[in-house]
Amino acid sequence: MDSAVEKAVECMWRRYGEALSLEELADSAGLSRFYFARLFRDTVGITPGRYLAAVRVAEAKRMLLESSIRVTDVAFAVGYNSLGSFTNYFSASVGVSPGRFRRMANAKAFGPPSVTAPSTPAGTIAGTISLPAGLGNARALVGAFPSPLLQHPVGAAVLVDVPHGRPCCYELAQVPVGTWYVLAVATAATFAGDQQQDGCEVLRSGLIRVRVSAEGVTSTAVRMRRRHLLDSPVLLALPDLVPRPSRLSGDGCPVATPAEALRDVVDG
């Protein structure tokens, strides 16, 4: 039944500026309202309403980046009737206000997401991250998120330079005790023959749900894959995920802490 869910997702991306009801989305998928809602959540990991809200924020980000449209007009264009409601939801999902997002994007000033040191018991999530075959080096943001959406806030995050052809390690330290979703987004270089090219391809991970215990280490493998239609939009403001052009060292596990990664983004 993925095709039915895909039809609904296509409807959201096409009509995000409208006040779409659950019944209209179910009709686009050719299903009853209640069956559609259950199938959508089981397939995608979030409700149709949350997915539509994420699409609206993603489209707002695109408009802010690609045009000089006023923030108020962006809010109305993506289906909001109130600038305040739009600004609040955008800020809560992206991590910065719409106006600041535009300014920081123009200045290329985004670093790794800020993470507040936990005041409660915490543990570690660690494992390997790997790329699909046929791609060059990649730079990935791996994080622990409280929901299946890659959005603000973040429990822990790290930038990882992933070499092509083999997995490498990542570590998310000081993750508060509880249930988290390990999500990742990456940009990988493309290949022509055996030469890495300047072109890039965006990759996503699947949904990985883990339980973190106090002072424990939760192990999980992150397997990046090519994007597909049902992936929920990335809402978090991201640093430039520019893959390293040179051959990455195979010594140890090349995992960068957020502070180290920020220096890489600014100085690299």
Coordinates of C-alpha atoms in Angstrom, one line a residue:
M1 CA 0.0 0.0 0.0
D2 CA 3.0 2.3 -0.2
S3 CA 1.6 3.7 -3.5
A4 CA -1.5 5.0 -1.7
V5 CA 0.7 6.8 0.9
E6 CA 2.9 8.1 -2.0
K7 CA -0.2 9.6 -3.6
A8 CA -1.1 11.4 -0.4
V9 CA 2.5 12.7 0.0
E10 CA 2.4 14.0 -3.6
C11 CA -0.8 15.7 -2.8
M12 CA 0.8 17.4 0.2
W13 CA 3.7 18.7 -1.8
R14 CA 1.4 19.9 -4.5
R15 CA -1.2 21.6 -2.3
Y16 CA 0.7 22.6 0.8
G17 CA -0.7 26.1 0.7
E18 CA -4.3 24.8 1.1
A19 CA -6.2 23.9 4.2
L20 CA -6.1 20.2 3.5
S21 CA -8.2 18.0 5.7
L22 CA -7.5 14.4 6.7
E23 CA -10.5 13.4 4.5
E24 CA -9.1 15.1 1.5
L25 CA -5.7 13.4 2.0
A26 CA -7.4 10.0 2.4
D27 CA -9.4 10.7 -0.8
S28 CA -6.2 11.4 -2.7
A29 CA -4.9 8.0 -1.6
G30 CA -8.2 6.2 -2.4
L31 CA -8.7 5.1 1.2
S32 CA -11.1 5.6 4.1
R33 CA -10.0 8.3 6.6
F34 CA -9.3 6.0 9.5
Y35 CA -7.5 3.3 7.5
F36 CA -5.4 6.0 5.8
A37 CA -4.4 7.6 9.0
R38 CA -3.2 4.3 10.5
L39 CA -1.5 3.2 7.3
F40 CA 0.3 6.5 6.9
R41 CA 1.7 6.5 10.4
D42 CA 2.7 2.8 10.1
T43 CA 4.5 3.5 6.8
V44 CA 6.1 6.9 7.4
G45 CA 6.4 7.0 11.2
I46 CA 4.4 10.2 11.8
T47 CA 0.8 11.3 11.3
P48 CA -0.4 12.9 8.1
G49 CA -1.0 16.2 9.9
R50 CA 2.6 16.3 11.2
Y51 CA 4.0 15.4 7.7
L52 CA 1.9 18.2 6.1
A53 CA 3.2 20.7 8.7
A54 CA 6.7 19.6 8.0
V55 CA 6.2 20.0 4.2
R56 CA 5.0 23.6 4.9
V57 CA 8.1 24.4 6.9
A58 CA 10.3 22.9 4.2
E59 CA 8.6 24.9 1.5
A60 CA 9.0 28.0 3.7
K61 CA 12.7 27.4 4.0
R62 CA 13.0 27.0 0.3
M63 CA 11.2 30.3 -0.3
L64 CA 13.3 32.1 2.2
L65 CA 16.5 30.8 0.5
E66 CA 15.5 31.3 -3.1
S67 CA 13.6 34.5 -3.0
S68 CA 13.3 37.9 -1.4
I69 CA 9.6 37.4 -0.5
R70 CA 8.6 38.9 2.8
V71 CA 8.3 36.6 5.7
T72 CA 4.6 37.5 6.1
D73 CA 4.0 36.5 2.4
V74 CA 5.9 33.3 2.9
A75 CA 3.7 32.4 5.9
F76 CA 0.5 32.9 3.8
A77 CA 1.9 31.1 0.8
V78 CA 2.5 27.9 2.9
G79 CA -1.0 27.8 4.3
Y80 CA -0.8 29.9 7.5
N81 CA -3.4 32.6 8.4
S82 CA -1.3 34.0 11.2
L83 CA 2.3 35.3 11.0
G84 CA 2.7 34.6 14.7
S85 CA 1.7 31.0 14.4
F86 CA 4.0 30.5 11.4
T87 CA 6.9 32.1 13.1
N88 CA 6.5 30.1 16.3
Y89 CA 6.2 26.8 14.5
F90 CA 9.0 27.6 12.1
S91 CA 11.3 28.6 15.0
A92 CA 10.4 25.5 17.1
S93 CA 11.1 23.2 14.1
V94 CA 14.1 24.8 12.5
G95 CA 15.8 26.2 15.6
V96 CA 15.9 29.8 14.4
S97 CA 13.2 32.3 13.3
P98 CA 12.4 32.7 9.6
G99 CA 14.2 36.1 9.4
R100 CA 17.3 34.8 11.1
F101 CA 17.3 31.7 9.0
R102 CA 17.4 33.8 5.8
R103 CA 20.2 36.0 7.2
M104 CA 22.3 33.1 8.4
A105 CA 21.8 31.2 5.2
N106 CA 22.9 34.2 3.1
A107 CA 26.0 34.5 5.3
K108 CA 26.6 30.7 5.3
A109 CA 26.7 31.0 9.1
F110 CA 25.1 27.7 10.1
G111 CA 27.1 25.4 12.3
P112 CA 26.3 22.1 13.9
P113 CA 23.1 22.3 16.0
S114 CA 23.5 23.5 19.5
V115 CA 22.9 20.9 22.3
T116 CA 22.3 21.8 25.9
A117 CA 24.3 19.6 28.4
P118 CA 21.8 17.3 30.1
S119 CA 20.9 17.9 33.7
T120 CA 19.6 14.3 34.0
P121 CA 21.4 11.0 33.8
A122 CA 22.8 10.3 30.3
G123 CA 24.3 7.6 28.1
T124 CA 26.0 7.2 24.8
I125 CA 24.8 6.0 21.3
A126 CA 27.6 4.7 19.1
G127 CA 28.1 2.5 16.1
T128 CA 29.0 2.6 12.4
I129 CA 27.7 4.7 9.5
S130 CA 27.9 3.4 5.9
L131 CA 27.1 4.7 2.4
P132 CA 25.4 3.0 -0.5
A133 CA 27.7 1.6 -3.2
G134 CA 28.8 3.8 -6.1
L135 CA 29.3 7.1 -4.2
G136 CA 32.3 9.0 -3.1
N137 CA 33.1 10.5 0.3
A138 CA 30.3 12.0 2.3
R139 CA 29.8 14.4 5.2
A140 CA 26.9 13.4 7.5
L141 CA 25.0 14.9 10.4
V142 CA 24.0 12.2 12.8
G143 CA 21.8 13.1 15.7
A144 CA 19.5 11.8 18.4
F145 CA 16.0 13.3 18.1
P146 CA 13.0 13.0 20.4
S147 CA 10.6 12.3 17.4
P148 CA 11.0 10.7 13.9
L149 CA 11.4 14.1 12.4
L150 CA 14.9 15.6 11.8
Q151 CA 14.1 18.9 13.5
H152 CA 14.9 21.0 16.5
P153 CA 15.5 20.2 19.3
V154 CA 18.4 17.7 19.2
G155 CA 19.5 15.5 22.1
A156 CA 23.0 15.1 20.7
A157 CA 24.6 15.6 17.2
V158 CA 27.9 15.0 15.5
L159 CA 29.3 15.7 12.0
V160 CA 31.1 12.7 10.5
D161 CA 33.3 12.5 7.4
V162 CA 32.4 9.1 5.9
P163 CA 34.8 7.6 3.4
H164 CA 33.5 5.8 0.3
G165 CA 33.6 2.1 0.2
R166 CA 33.8 1.3 3.9
P167 CA 31.9 2.2 7.1
C168 CA 33.3 4.5 9.8
C169 CA 32.3 5.1 13.4
Y170 CA 30.2 7.8 15.1
E171 CA 29.5 8.5 18.7
L172 CA 26.7 10.6 20.3
A173 CA 27.7 11.3 23.9
Q174 CA 25.7 12.7 26.8
V175 CA 22.3 11.7 25.4
P176 CA 19.7 12.0 28.2
V177 CA 18.2 8.7 29.3
G178 CA 15.0 7.8 27.4
T179 CA 13.8 6.8 24.0
W180 CA 15.4 8.5 21.0
Y181 CA 15.4 8.3 17.2
V182 CA 18.8 8.2 15.5
L183 CA 18.5 10.0 12.2
A184 CA 21.1 11.1 9.7
V185 CA 21.3 13.2 6.6
A186 CA 24.4 13.3 4.3
T187 CA 25.8 14.8 1.1
A188 CA 27.9 12.4 -0.9
A189 CA 30.2 13.0 -3.8
T190 CA 29.4 11.3 -7.1
F191 CA 31.7 9.2 -9.2
A192 CA 32.5 9.1 -12.9
G193 CA 34.5 6.0 -13.6
D194 CA 36.9 5.8 -10.7
Q195 CA 37.2 9.6 -10.2
Q196 CA 35.3 11.5 -7.5
Q197 CA 33.3 14.4 -9.0
D198 CA 32.1 17.8 -7.8
G199 CA 28.5 16.7 -8.1
C200 CA 26.7 15.6 -4.9
E201 CA 23.8 13.5 -3.9
V202 CA 21.7 13.9 -0.7
L203 CA 21.3 10.7 1.4
R204 CA 19.0 9.9 4.3
S205 CA 18.9 7.2 6.9
G206 CA 15.9 5.1 8.0
L207 CA 14.1 5.5 11.3
I208 CA 16.1 3.9 14.1
R209 CA 14.5 3.9 17.6
V210 CA 16.8 3.3 20.5
R211 CA 16.6 3.3 24.3
V212 CA 19.4 5.1 26.2
S213 CA 20.3 4.0 29.7
A214 CA 22.3 5.9 32.3
E215 CA 26.1 5.6 31.7
G216 CA 25.4 2.9 29.1
V217 CA 26.4 2.6 25.5
T218 CA 23.6 1.8 23.0
S219 CA 25.0 0.4 19.7
T220 CA 23.3 0.9 16.4
A221 CA 24.4 0.9 12.8
V222 CA 23.3 3.8 10.5
R223 CA 23.0 2.9 6.9
M224 CA 22.6 5.8 4.5
R225 CA 20.5 5.4 1.4
R226 CA 19.3 7.4 -1.5
R227 CA 16.3 9.6 -0.8
H228 CA 12.8 8.5 -1.7
L229 CA 9.4 10.2 -1.8
L230 CA 8.2 9.1 1.7
D231 CA 11.1 10.6 3.5
S232 CA 9.9 13.4 5.8
P233 CA 11.5 16.8 5.1
V234 CA 14.6 17.9 7.0
L235 CA 13.6 20.9 9.1
L236 CA 16.6 21.5 11.2
A237 CA 18.9 24.3 10.0
L238 CA 22.0 22.4 8.8
P239 CA 25.6 23.3 8.2
D240 CA 27.0 22.9 4.7
L241 CA 27.5 19.1 4.3
V242 CA 30.3 19.4 1.8
P243 CA 32.1 16.1 1.4
R244 CA 35.9 16.0 1.6
P245 CA 37.5 15.8 -1.8
S246 CA 40.6 14.0 -0.6
R247 CA 41.0 10.4 0.4
L248 CA 40.0 10.0 4.0
S249 CA 42.4 8.2 6.4
G250 CA 41.5 4.7 7.4
D251 CA 43.1 5.0 10.8
G252 CA 40.7 4.7 13.7
C253 CA 37.2 6.1 13.6
P254 CA 37.0 9.6 12.0
V255 CA 34.3 11.0 14.3
A256 CA 34.2 14.8 14.8
T257 CA 32.7 16.4 17.9
P258 CA 30.3 19.3 17.3
A259 CA 33.0 21.9 18.3
E260 CA 35.6 20.3 16.0
A261 CA 33.1 20.0 13.2
L262 CA 32.3 23.7 13.5
R263 CA 35.9 24.6 13.0
D264 CA 36.0 22.3 10.0
V265 CA 33.0 24.1 8.5
V266 CA 34.3 27.6 9.2
D267 CA 38.0 27.0 8.3
G268 CA 37.7 24.4 5.7

